[in-house]
Amino acid sequence: MFTEKRRNRLKWACRRGMLELDVLFLPFVEEAFDDLDEHQQETFERLLTCDDPDLFAWFMGHQQCDDPELAAMVAIVLNRVKV
């Protein structure tokens, strides 16, 4: 279970250096994060530790993530957040 402090840290981590990522992550946390199971929530948290250029490439479809869990999370985020 995510405490309020942990959730606030997660929202802070959603603030990236790229607007394209900001408009994906924060709405996802606000609208869909609670629907994930605990393992998926931890995977999303791990996704946020990745570098912005990698995240940008994955979310824009320029590259495929080599980590299957992270690749699945990218797909979940893209399916839930319509930009």
Short mmCIF file of N, CA and C in Angstrom, two decimals:
data_model
loop_
_atom_site.label_atom_id
_atom_site.label_comp_id
_atom_site.label_asym_id
_atom_site.label_seq_id
_atom_site.Cartn_x
_atom_site.Cartn_y
_atom_site.Cartn_z
N MET A 1 0.85 -1.19 0.00
CA MET A 1 0.00 0.00 0.00
C MET A 1 0.89 1.24 0.00
N PHE A 2 0.51 2.20 -0.78
CA PHE A 2 1.28 3.43 -0.88
C PHE A 2 0.82 4.42 0.17
N THR A 3 1.75 4.87 0.99
CA THR A 3 1.42 5.90 1.96
C THR A 3 1.32 7.25 1.23
N GLU A 4 0.77 8.22 1.89
CA GLU A 4 0.64 9.54 1.28
C GLU A 4 2.01 10.13 0.95
N LYS A 5 2.97 9.90 1.83
CA LYS A 5 4.33 10.40 1.59
C LYS A 5 4.94 9.74 0.35
N ARG A 6 4.76 8.43 0.24
CA ARG A 6 5.29 7.71 -0.92
C ARG A 6 4.58 8.14 -2.21
N ARG A 7 3.28 8.36 -2.13
CA ARG A 7 2.52 8.82 -3.29
C ARG A 7 2.99 10.22 -3.71
N ASN A 8 3.26 11.09 -2.76
CA ASN A 8 3.77 12.42 -3.09
C ASN A 8 5.14 12.34 -3.76
N ARG A 9 5.99 11.44 -3.29
CA ARG A 9 7.29 11.23 -3.94
C ARG A 9 7.12 10.72 -5.36
N LEU A 10 6.15 9.86 -5.54
CA LEU A 10 5.86 9.32 -6.87
C LEU A 10 5.40 10.43 -7.81
N LYS A 11 4.52 11.28 -7.34
CA LYS A 11 4.06 12.40 -8.17
C LYS A 11 5.23 13.33 -8.50
N TRP A 12 6.10 13.55 -7.55
CA TRP A 12 7.27 14.39 -7.80
C TRP A 12 8.16 13.75 -8.87
N ALA A 13 8.33 12.44 -8.81
CA ALA A 13 9.15 11.73 -9.78
C ALA A 13 8.54 11.77 -11.18
N CYS A 14 7.23 11.99 -11.26
CA CYS A 14 6.56 12.10 -12.56
C CYS A 14 6.89 13.41 -13.27
N ARG A 15 7.39 14.36 -12.54
CA ARG A 15 7.77 15.64 -13.13
C ARG A 15 9.14 15.45 -13.77
N ARG A 16 9.15 15.43 -15.09
CA ARG A 16 10.36 15.12 -15.83
C ARG A 16 10.91 16.37 -16.51
N GLY A 17 11.98 16.20 -17.23
CA GLY A 17 12.56 17.30 -17.98
C GLY A 17 11.94 17.46 -19.36
N MET A 18 11.04 16.56 -19.71
CA MET A 18 10.41 16.60 -21.03
C MET A 18 8.89 16.68 -20.87
N LEU A 19 8.29 17.65 -21.52
CA LEU A 19 6.85 17.84 -21.45
C LEU A 19 6.11 16.58 -21.93
N GLU A 20 6.64 15.93 -22.96
CA GLU A 20 6.00 14.73 -23.51
C GLU A 20 5.84 13.65 -22.45
N LEU A 21 6.80 13.56 -21.54
CA LEU A 21 6.71 12.57 -20.47
C LEU A 21 5.82 13.05 -19.34
N ASP A 22 5.87 14.34 -19.05
CA ASP A 22 5.01 14.91 -18.00
C ASP A 22 3.54 14.66 -18.29
N VAL A 23 3.14 14.84 -19.54
CA VAL A 23 1.72 14.68 -19.87
C VAL A 23 1.28 13.22 -19.90
N LEU A 24 2.22 12.30 -19.82
CA LEU A 24 1.88 10.89 -19.70
C LEU A 24 1.82 10.45 -18.23
N PHE A 25 2.85 10.79 -17.49
CA PHE A 25 3.01 10.21 -16.16
C PHE A 25 2.06 10.76 -15.11
N LEU A 26 1.95 12.06 -14.99
CA LEU A 26 1.11 12.60 -13.92
C LEU A 26 -0.36 12.22 -14.09
N PRO A 27 -0.94 12.35 -15.28
CA PRO A 27 -2.34 11.89 -15.43
C PRO A 27 -2.49 10.39 -15.13
N PHE A 28 -1.49 9.61 -15.50
CA PHE A 28 -1.56 8.17 -15.22
C PHE A 28 -1.61 7.92 -13.71
N VAL A 29 -0.76 8.61 -12.97
CA VAL A 29 -0.75 8.42 -11.51
C VAL A 29 -2.08 8.86 -10.91
N GLU A 30 -2.61 9.97 -11.38
CA GLU A 30 -3.85 10.49 -10.81
C GLU A 30 -5.07 9.67 -11.20
N GLU A 31 -5.07 9.06 -12.38
CA GLU A 31 -6.27 8.40 -12.88
C GLU A 31 -6.22 6.87 -12.87
N ALA A 32 -5.04 6.29 -12.95
CA ALA A 32 -4.98 4.84 -13.16
C ALA A 32 -4.07 4.08 -12.20
N PHE A 33 -3.20 4.76 -11.50
CA PHE A 33 -2.21 4.09 -10.66
C PHE A 33 -2.86 3.19 -9.61
N ASP A 34 -3.94 3.64 -9.01
CA ASP A 34 -4.60 2.85 -7.95
C ASP A 34 -5.23 1.57 -8.48
N ASP A 35 -5.45 1.48 -9.79
CA ASP A 35 -6.02 0.28 -10.39
C ASP A 35 -4.98 -0.82 -10.59
N LEU A 36 -3.71 -0.49 -10.47
CA LEU A 36 -2.63 -1.46 -10.65
C LEU A 36 -2.50 -2.33 -9.41
N ASP A 37 -2.04 -3.57 -9.60
CA ASP A 37 -1.74 -4.38 -8.43
C ASP A 37 -0.40 -3.92 -7.85
N GLU A 38 -0.04 -4.44 -6.70
CA GLU A 38 1.15 -3.97 -5.99
C GLU A 38 2.42 -4.14 -6.82
N HIS A 39 2.55 -5.27 -7.50
CA HIS A 39 3.74 -5.52 -8.32
C HIS A 39 3.81 -4.51 -9.48
N GLN A 40 2.69 -4.24 -10.10
CA GLN A 40 2.66 -3.26 -11.19
C GLN A 40 2.99 -1.86 -10.68
N GLN A 41 2.52 -1.53 -9.50
CA GLN A 41 2.85 -0.22 -8.91
C GLN A 41 4.35 -0.11 -8.69
N GLU A 42 4.96 -1.16 -8.20
CA GLU A 42 6.41 -1.15 -7.99
C GLU A 42 7.15 -1.08 -9.32
N THR A 43 6.61 -1.72 -10.35
CA THR A 43 7.22 -1.66 -11.67
C THR A 43 7.13 -0.24 -12.23
N PHE A 44 6.00 0.42 -12.03
CA PHE A 44 5.85 1.81 -12.47
C PHE A 44 6.85 2.69 -11.73
N GLU A 45 6.99 2.47 -10.45
CA GLU A 45 7.95 3.23 -9.65
C GLU A 45 9.37 3.03 -10.19
N ARG A 46 9.69 1.80 -10.58
CA ARG A 46 11.00 1.50 -11.16
C ARG A 46 11.16 2.15 -12.53
N LEU A 47 10.08 2.20 -13.29
CA LEU A 47 10.10 2.85 -14.60
C LEU A 47 10.53 4.31 -14.47
N LEU A 48 10.07 4.95 -13.41
CA LEU A 48 10.39 6.37 -13.21
C LEU A 48 11.86 6.61 -12.87
N THR A 49 12.60 5.55 -12.58
CA THR A 49 14.03 5.72 -12.30
C THR A 49 14.86 5.68 -13.59
N CYS A 50 14.23 5.37 -14.70
CA CYS A 50 14.94 5.31 -15.99
C CYS A 50 15.23 6.72 -16.50
N ASP A 51 16.22 6.81 -17.36
CA ASP A 51 16.62 8.09 -17.94
C ASP A 51 15.57 8.60 -18.92
N ASP A 52 15.40 9.92 -18.95
CA ASP A 52 14.41 10.54 -19.83
C ASP A 52 14.58 10.17 -21.30
N PRO A 53 15.80 10.16 -21.86
CA PRO A 53 15.92 9.79 -23.27
C PRO A 53 15.42 8.37 -23.56
N ASP A 54 15.68 7.44 -22.64
CA ASP A 54 15.17 6.08 -22.82
C ASP A 54 13.65 6.06 -22.74
N LEU A 55 13.11 6.72 -21.74
CA LEU A 55 11.65 6.78 -21.59
C LEU A 55 11.01 7.40 -22.83
N PHE A 56 11.57 8.48 -23.30
CA PHE A 56 11.04 9.14 -24.49
C PHE A 56 11.03 8.18 -25.68
N ALA A 57 12.13 7.47 -25.88
CA ALA A 57 12.24 6.53 -27.01
C ALA A 57 11.20 5.41 -26.88
N TRP A 58 11.00 4.90 -25.67
CA TRP A 58 10.03 3.82 -25.47
C TRP A 58 8.60 4.30 -25.69
N PHE A 59 8.28 5.45 -25.11
CA PHE A 59 6.89 5.93 -25.18
C PHE A 59 6.53 6.49 -26.55
N MET A 60 7.50 6.94 -27.28
CA MET A 60 7.23 7.46 -28.62
C MET A 60 7.36 6.37 -29.69
N GLY A 61 7.73 5.16 -29.26
CA GLY A 61 7.80 4.03 -30.17
C GLY A 61 9.05 3.99 -31.02
N HIS A 62 10.08 4.74 -30.63
CA HIS A 62 11.34 4.73 -31.38
C HIS A 62 12.20 3.52 -31.06
N GLN A 63 12.04 2.99 -29.85
CA GLN A 63 12.79 1.81 -29.40
C GLN A 63 11.88 0.94 -28.56
N GLN A 64 12.27 -0.32 -28.44
CA GLN A 64 11.57 -1.26 -27.56
C GLN A 64 12.41 -1.44 -26.30
N CYS A 65 11.79 -1.40 -25.16
CA CYS A 65 12.48 -1.63 -23.89
C CYS A 65 12.87 -3.10 -23.79
N ASP A 66 14.10 -3.37 -23.38
CA ASP A 66 14.60 -4.74 -23.26
C ASP A 66 14.05 -5.47 -22.03
N ASP A 67 13.64 -4.72 -21.03
CA ASP A 67 13.10 -5.32 -19.81
C ASP A 67 11.60 -5.59 -20.03
N PRO A 68 11.19 -6.87 -19.98
CA PRO A 68 9.79 -7.20 -20.28
C PRO A 68 8.78 -6.55 -19.33
N GLU A 69 9.13 -6.43 -18.04
CA GLU A 69 8.21 -5.80 -17.09
C GLU A 69 8.04 -4.32 -17.40
N LEU A 70 9.15 -3.64 -17.69
CA LEU A 70 9.06 -2.22 -18.02
C LEU A 70 8.34 -2.02 -19.35
N ALA A 71 8.59 -2.89 -20.32
CA ALA A 71 7.92 -2.79 -21.61
C ALA A 71 6.41 -2.96 -21.44
N ALA A 72 6.01 -3.88 -20.58
CA ALA A 72 4.58 -4.08 -20.30
C ALA A 72 3.99 -2.84 -19.63
N MET A 73 4.76 -2.21 -18.73
CA MET A 73 4.27 -1.01 -18.06
C MET A 73 4.13 0.14 -19.05
N VAL A 74 5.06 0.26 -19.98
CA VAL A 74 4.95 1.29 -21.02
C VAL A 74 3.63 1.10 -21.77
N ALA A 75 3.32 -0.14 -22.12
CA ALA A 75 2.07 -0.42 -22.84
C ALA A 75 0.84 -0.08 -22.00
N ILE A 76 0.90 -0.38 -20.71
CA ILE A 76 -0.22 -0.07 -19.82
C ILE A 76 -0.44 1.44 -19.76
N VAL A 77 0.64 2.19 -19.58
CA VAL A 77 0.53 3.64 -19.50
C VAL A 77 -0.04 4.20 -20.80
N LEU A 78 0.49 3.75 -21.93
CA LEU A 78 0.02 4.25 -23.22
C LEU A 78 -1.45 3.91 -23.46
N ASN A 79 -1.89 2.75 -23.00
CA ASN A 79 -3.30 2.37 -23.17
C ASN A 79 -4.24 3.15 -22.27
N ARG A 80 -3.76 3.56 -21.10
CA ARG A 80 -4.62 4.25 -20.14
C ARG A 80 -4.66 5.76 -20.34
N VAL A 81 -3.57 6.33 -20.81
CA VAL A 81 -3.51 7.78 -20.97
C VAL A 81 -3.60 8.11 -22.45
N LYS A 82 -4.66 8.76 -22.81
CA LYS A 82 -4.85 9.14 -24.21
C LYS A 82 -4.47 10.61 -24.34
N VAL A 83 -3.42 10.86 -25.12
CA VAL A 83 -2.94 12.23 -25.32
C VAL A 83 -3.28 12.71 -26.70
#
